[in-house]
Every structure is written in C-alpha cells, then in structure tokens.
Short mmCIF file of N, CA and C in Angstrom, two decimals:
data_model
loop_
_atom_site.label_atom_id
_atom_site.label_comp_id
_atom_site.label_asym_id
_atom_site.label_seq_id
_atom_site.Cartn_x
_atom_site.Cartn_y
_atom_site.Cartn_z
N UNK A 1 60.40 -17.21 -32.09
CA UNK A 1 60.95 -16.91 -30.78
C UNK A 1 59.89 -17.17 -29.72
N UNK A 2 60.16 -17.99 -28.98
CA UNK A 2 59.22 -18.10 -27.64
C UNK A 2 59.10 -16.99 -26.86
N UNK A 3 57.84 -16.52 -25.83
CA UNK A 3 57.74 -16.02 -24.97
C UNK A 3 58.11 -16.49 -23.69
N UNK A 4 58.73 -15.01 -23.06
CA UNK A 4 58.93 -15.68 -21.46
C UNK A 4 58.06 -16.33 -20.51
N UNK A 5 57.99 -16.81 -19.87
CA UNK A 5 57.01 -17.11 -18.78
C UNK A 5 56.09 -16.16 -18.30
N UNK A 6 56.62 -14.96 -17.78
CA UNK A 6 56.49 -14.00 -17.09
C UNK A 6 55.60 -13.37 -18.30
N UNK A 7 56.01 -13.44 -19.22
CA UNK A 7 55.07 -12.55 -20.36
C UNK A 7 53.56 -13.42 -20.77
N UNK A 8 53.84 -14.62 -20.56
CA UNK A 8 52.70 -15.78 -20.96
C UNK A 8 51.81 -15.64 -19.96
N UNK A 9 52.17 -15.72 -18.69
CA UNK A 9 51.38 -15.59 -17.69
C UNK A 9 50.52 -13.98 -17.67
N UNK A 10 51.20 -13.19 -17.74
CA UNK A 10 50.44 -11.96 -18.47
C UNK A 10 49.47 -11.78 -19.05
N UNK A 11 49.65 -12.64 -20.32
CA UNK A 11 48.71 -12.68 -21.09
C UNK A 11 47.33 -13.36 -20.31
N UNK A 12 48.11 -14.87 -20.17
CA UNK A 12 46.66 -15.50 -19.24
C UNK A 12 46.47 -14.77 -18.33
N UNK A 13 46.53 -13.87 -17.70
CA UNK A 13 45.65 -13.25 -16.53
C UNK A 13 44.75 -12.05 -17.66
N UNK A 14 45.13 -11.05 -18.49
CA UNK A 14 44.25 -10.98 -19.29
C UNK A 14 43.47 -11.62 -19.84
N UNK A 15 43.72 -12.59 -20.42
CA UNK A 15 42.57 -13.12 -21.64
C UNK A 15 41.78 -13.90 -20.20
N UNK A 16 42.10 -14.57 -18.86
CA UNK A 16 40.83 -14.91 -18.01
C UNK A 16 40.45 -13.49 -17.67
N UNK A 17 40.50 -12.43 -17.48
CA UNK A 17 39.89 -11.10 -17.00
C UNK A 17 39.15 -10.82 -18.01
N UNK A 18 39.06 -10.92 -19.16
CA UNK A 18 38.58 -10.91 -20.49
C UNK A 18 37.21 -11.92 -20.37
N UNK A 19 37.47 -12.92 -20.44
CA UNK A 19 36.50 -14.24 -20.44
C UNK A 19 35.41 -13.86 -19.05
N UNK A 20 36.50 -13.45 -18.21
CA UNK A 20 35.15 -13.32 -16.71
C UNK A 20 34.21 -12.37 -17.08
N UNK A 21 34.56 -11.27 -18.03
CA UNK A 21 34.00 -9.84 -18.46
C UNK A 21 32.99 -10.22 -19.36
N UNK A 22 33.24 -11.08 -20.57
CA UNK A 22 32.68 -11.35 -21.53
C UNK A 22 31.48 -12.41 -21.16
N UNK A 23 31.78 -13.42 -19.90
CA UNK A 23 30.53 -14.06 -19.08
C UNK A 23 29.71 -13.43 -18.20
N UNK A 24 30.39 -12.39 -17.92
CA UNK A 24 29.58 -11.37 -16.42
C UNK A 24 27.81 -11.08 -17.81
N UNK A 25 28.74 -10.31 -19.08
CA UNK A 25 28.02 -9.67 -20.14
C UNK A 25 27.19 -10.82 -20.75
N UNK A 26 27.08 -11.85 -21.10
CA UNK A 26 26.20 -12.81 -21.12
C UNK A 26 25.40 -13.63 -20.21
N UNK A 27 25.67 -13.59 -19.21
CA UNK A 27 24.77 -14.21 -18.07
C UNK A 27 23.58 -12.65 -17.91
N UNK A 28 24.09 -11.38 -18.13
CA UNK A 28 23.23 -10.52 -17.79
C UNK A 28 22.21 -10.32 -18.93
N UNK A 29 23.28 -10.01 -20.25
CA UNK A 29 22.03 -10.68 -21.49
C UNK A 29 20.99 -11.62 -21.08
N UNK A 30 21.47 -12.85 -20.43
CA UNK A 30 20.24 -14.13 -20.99
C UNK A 30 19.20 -13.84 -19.29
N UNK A 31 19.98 -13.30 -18.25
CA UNK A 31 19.26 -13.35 -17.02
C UNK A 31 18.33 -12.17 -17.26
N UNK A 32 18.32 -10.87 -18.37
CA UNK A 32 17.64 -10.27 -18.70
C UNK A 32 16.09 -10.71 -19.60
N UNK A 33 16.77 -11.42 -20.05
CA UNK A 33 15.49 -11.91 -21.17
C UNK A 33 14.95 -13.35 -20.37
N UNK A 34 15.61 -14.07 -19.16
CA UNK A 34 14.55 -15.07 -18.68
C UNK A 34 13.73 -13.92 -17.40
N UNK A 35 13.79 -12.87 -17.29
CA UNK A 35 12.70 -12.23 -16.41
C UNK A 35 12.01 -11.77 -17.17
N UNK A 36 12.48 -11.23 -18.81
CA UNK A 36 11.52 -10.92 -19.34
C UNK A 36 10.18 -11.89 -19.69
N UNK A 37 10.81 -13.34 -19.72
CA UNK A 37 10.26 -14.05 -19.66
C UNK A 37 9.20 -14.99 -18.41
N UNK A 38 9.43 -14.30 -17.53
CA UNK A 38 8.55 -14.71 -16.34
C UNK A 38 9.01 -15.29 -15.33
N UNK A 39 10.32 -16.06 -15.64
CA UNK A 39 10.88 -16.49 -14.89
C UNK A 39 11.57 -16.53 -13.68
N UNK A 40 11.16 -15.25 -13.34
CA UNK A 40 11.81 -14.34 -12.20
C UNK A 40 10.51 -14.42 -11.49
N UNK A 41 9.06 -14.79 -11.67
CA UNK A 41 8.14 -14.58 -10.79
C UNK A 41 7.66 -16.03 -10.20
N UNK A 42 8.38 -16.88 -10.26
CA UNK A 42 8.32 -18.52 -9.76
C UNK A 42 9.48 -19.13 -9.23
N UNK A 43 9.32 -19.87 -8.25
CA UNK A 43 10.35 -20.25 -7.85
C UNK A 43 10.68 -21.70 -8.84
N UNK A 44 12.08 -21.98 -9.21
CA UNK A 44 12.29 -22.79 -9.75
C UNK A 44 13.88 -23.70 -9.53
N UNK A 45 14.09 -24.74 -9.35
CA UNK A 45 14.98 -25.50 -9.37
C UNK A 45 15.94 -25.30 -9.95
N UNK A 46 17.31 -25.30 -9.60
CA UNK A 46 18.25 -24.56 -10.57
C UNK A 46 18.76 -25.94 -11.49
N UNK A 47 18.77 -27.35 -11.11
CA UNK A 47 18.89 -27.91 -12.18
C UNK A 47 17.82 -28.51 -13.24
N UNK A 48 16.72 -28.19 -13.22
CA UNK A 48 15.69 -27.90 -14.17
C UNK A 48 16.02 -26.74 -15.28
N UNK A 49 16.01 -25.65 -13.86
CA UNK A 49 16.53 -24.72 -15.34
C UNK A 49 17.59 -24.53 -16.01
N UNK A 50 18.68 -25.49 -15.64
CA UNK A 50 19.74 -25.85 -16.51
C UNK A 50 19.20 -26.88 -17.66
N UNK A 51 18.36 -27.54 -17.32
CA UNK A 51 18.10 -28.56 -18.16
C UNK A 51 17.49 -28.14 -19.24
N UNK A 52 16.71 -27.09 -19.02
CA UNK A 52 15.64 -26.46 -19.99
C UNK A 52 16.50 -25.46 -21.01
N UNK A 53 17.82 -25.23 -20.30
CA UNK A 53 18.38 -24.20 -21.01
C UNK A 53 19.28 -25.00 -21.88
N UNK A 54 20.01 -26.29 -21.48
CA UNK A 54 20.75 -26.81 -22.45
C UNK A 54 19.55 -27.22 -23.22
N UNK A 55 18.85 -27.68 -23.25
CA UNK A 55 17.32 -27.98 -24.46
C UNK A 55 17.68 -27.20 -25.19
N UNK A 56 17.39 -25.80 -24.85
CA UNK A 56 17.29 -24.70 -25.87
C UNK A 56 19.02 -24.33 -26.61
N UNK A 57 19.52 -24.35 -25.69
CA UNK A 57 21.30 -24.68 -26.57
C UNK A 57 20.99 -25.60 -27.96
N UNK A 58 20.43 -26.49 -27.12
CA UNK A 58 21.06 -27.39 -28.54
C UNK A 58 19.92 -27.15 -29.71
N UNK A 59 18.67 -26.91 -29.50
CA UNK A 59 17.66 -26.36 -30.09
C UNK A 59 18.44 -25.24 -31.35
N UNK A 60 18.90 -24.71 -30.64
CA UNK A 60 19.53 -23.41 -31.27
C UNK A 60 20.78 -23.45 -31.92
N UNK A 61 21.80 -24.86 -31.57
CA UNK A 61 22.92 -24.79 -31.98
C UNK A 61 22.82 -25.59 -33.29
N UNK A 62 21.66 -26.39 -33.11
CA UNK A 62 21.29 -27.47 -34.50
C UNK A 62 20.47 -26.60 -35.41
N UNK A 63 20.07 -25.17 -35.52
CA UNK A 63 19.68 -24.27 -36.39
C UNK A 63 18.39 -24.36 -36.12
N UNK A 64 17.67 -24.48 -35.47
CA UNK A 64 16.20 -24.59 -35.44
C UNK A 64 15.32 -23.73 -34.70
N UNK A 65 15.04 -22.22 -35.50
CA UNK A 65 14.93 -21.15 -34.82
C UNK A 65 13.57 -21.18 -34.34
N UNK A 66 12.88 -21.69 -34.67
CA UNK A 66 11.31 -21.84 -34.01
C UNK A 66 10.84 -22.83 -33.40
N UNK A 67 11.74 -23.61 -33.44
CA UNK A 67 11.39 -24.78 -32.10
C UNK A 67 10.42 -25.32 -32.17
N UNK A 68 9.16 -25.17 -32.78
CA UNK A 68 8.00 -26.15 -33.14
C UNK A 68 8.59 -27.80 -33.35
N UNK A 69 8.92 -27.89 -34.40
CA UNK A 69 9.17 -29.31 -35.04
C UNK A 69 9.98 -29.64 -33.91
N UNK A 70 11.16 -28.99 -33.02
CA UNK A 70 11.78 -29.92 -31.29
C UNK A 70 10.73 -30.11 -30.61
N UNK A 71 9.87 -29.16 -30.31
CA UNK A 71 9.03 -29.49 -29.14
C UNK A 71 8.44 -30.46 -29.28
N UNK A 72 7.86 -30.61 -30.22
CA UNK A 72 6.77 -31.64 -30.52
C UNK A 72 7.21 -33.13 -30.58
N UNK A 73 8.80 -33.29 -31.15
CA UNK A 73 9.43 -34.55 -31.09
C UNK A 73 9.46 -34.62 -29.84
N UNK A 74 10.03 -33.55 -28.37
CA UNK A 74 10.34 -33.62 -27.25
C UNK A 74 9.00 -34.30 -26.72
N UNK A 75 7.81 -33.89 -26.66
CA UNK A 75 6.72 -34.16 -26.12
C UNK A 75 5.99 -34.79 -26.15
N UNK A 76 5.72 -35.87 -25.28
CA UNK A 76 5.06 -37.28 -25.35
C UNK A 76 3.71 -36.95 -25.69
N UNK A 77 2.79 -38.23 -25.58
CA UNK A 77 1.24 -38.11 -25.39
C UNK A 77 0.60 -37.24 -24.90
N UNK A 78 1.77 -38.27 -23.17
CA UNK A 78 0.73 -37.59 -22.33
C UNK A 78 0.91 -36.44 -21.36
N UNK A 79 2.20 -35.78 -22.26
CA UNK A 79 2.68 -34.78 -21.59
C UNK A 79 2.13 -33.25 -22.24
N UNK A 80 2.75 -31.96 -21.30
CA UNK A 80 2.28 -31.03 -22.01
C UNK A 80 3.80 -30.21 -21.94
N UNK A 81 3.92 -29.38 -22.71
CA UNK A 81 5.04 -28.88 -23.13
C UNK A 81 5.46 -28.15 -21.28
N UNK A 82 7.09 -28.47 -21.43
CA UNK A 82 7.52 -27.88 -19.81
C UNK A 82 7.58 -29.26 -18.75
N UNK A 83 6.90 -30.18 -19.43
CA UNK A 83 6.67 -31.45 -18.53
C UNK A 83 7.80 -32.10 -19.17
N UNK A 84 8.93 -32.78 -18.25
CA UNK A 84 10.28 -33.70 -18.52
C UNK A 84 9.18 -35.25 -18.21
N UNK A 85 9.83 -36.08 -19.21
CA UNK A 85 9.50 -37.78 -18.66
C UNK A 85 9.66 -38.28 -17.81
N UNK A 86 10.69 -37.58 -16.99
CA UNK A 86 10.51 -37.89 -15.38
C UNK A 86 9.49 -37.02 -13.96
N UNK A 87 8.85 -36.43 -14.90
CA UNK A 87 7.66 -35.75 -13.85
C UNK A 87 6.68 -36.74 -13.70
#
C-alpha cells in the first residue's frame, strides 16, 4: 500500500530535522577536536582546510589509521609535511 503525500512529506521534514541534528552533532564533534588541535589559534583559509580535511577523509576511509605510510607518499622532497605542491 502506498503512502499519502501528506504522510511522505512528513516523514521528509523529519528525517531532514534529523540529518540537520545529526550534522549540527558532528561538525561540533570534529570543530571540538580541530581546537583541540590548535587550529583555532591561526588564521586559516577555509578552502585549505577543506582540503586538508578531505586528505584525512580519505586517509581514514581507505583504513589507514596512522597515516605515516600517506604522508610520506603525500610529501615531496622538497616539501615538509602541511606544504600542498602548489605552495
């Protein structure tokens, strides 16, 4: 049996009130732990630190909990870790 419209739409306004709740609660998780991390005492570019954060996404989504063996592929010669190839 299908749902009405009126009942579907229902739902989607929950499950987005849900999703906004469940992002409010993860942006405060991760905005907690990048001040723990220092990051709150420098000014920084907000698409850098997107960039640095999808790094670590995928760092993390490909199982690689210590990040040594990424960084080191990430990091040229003559770079030092935090330095992009376009600096």
């Amino acid at each position: 049996m299908k749902k009405p419209t009126a009942k579907l739409r229902e739902e989607l306004a929950r499950l987005q009130e849900e999703l906004k709740q469940a992002e409010t609660r993860d942006a405060e998780r991760i905005g907690r732990i990048a001040l723990k991390a220092g990051l709150g005492d420098f000014e920084v570019d907000a698409g850098d630190l997107q960039s640095a954060f999808e790094e670590i996404a995928t760092r993390f989504r490909n199982g690689s909990k210590g990040g040594a063996k990424v960084q080191k592929a990430a990091v040229g010669p003559s770079q030092t870790a935090g330095q992009s190839a376009e600096a």
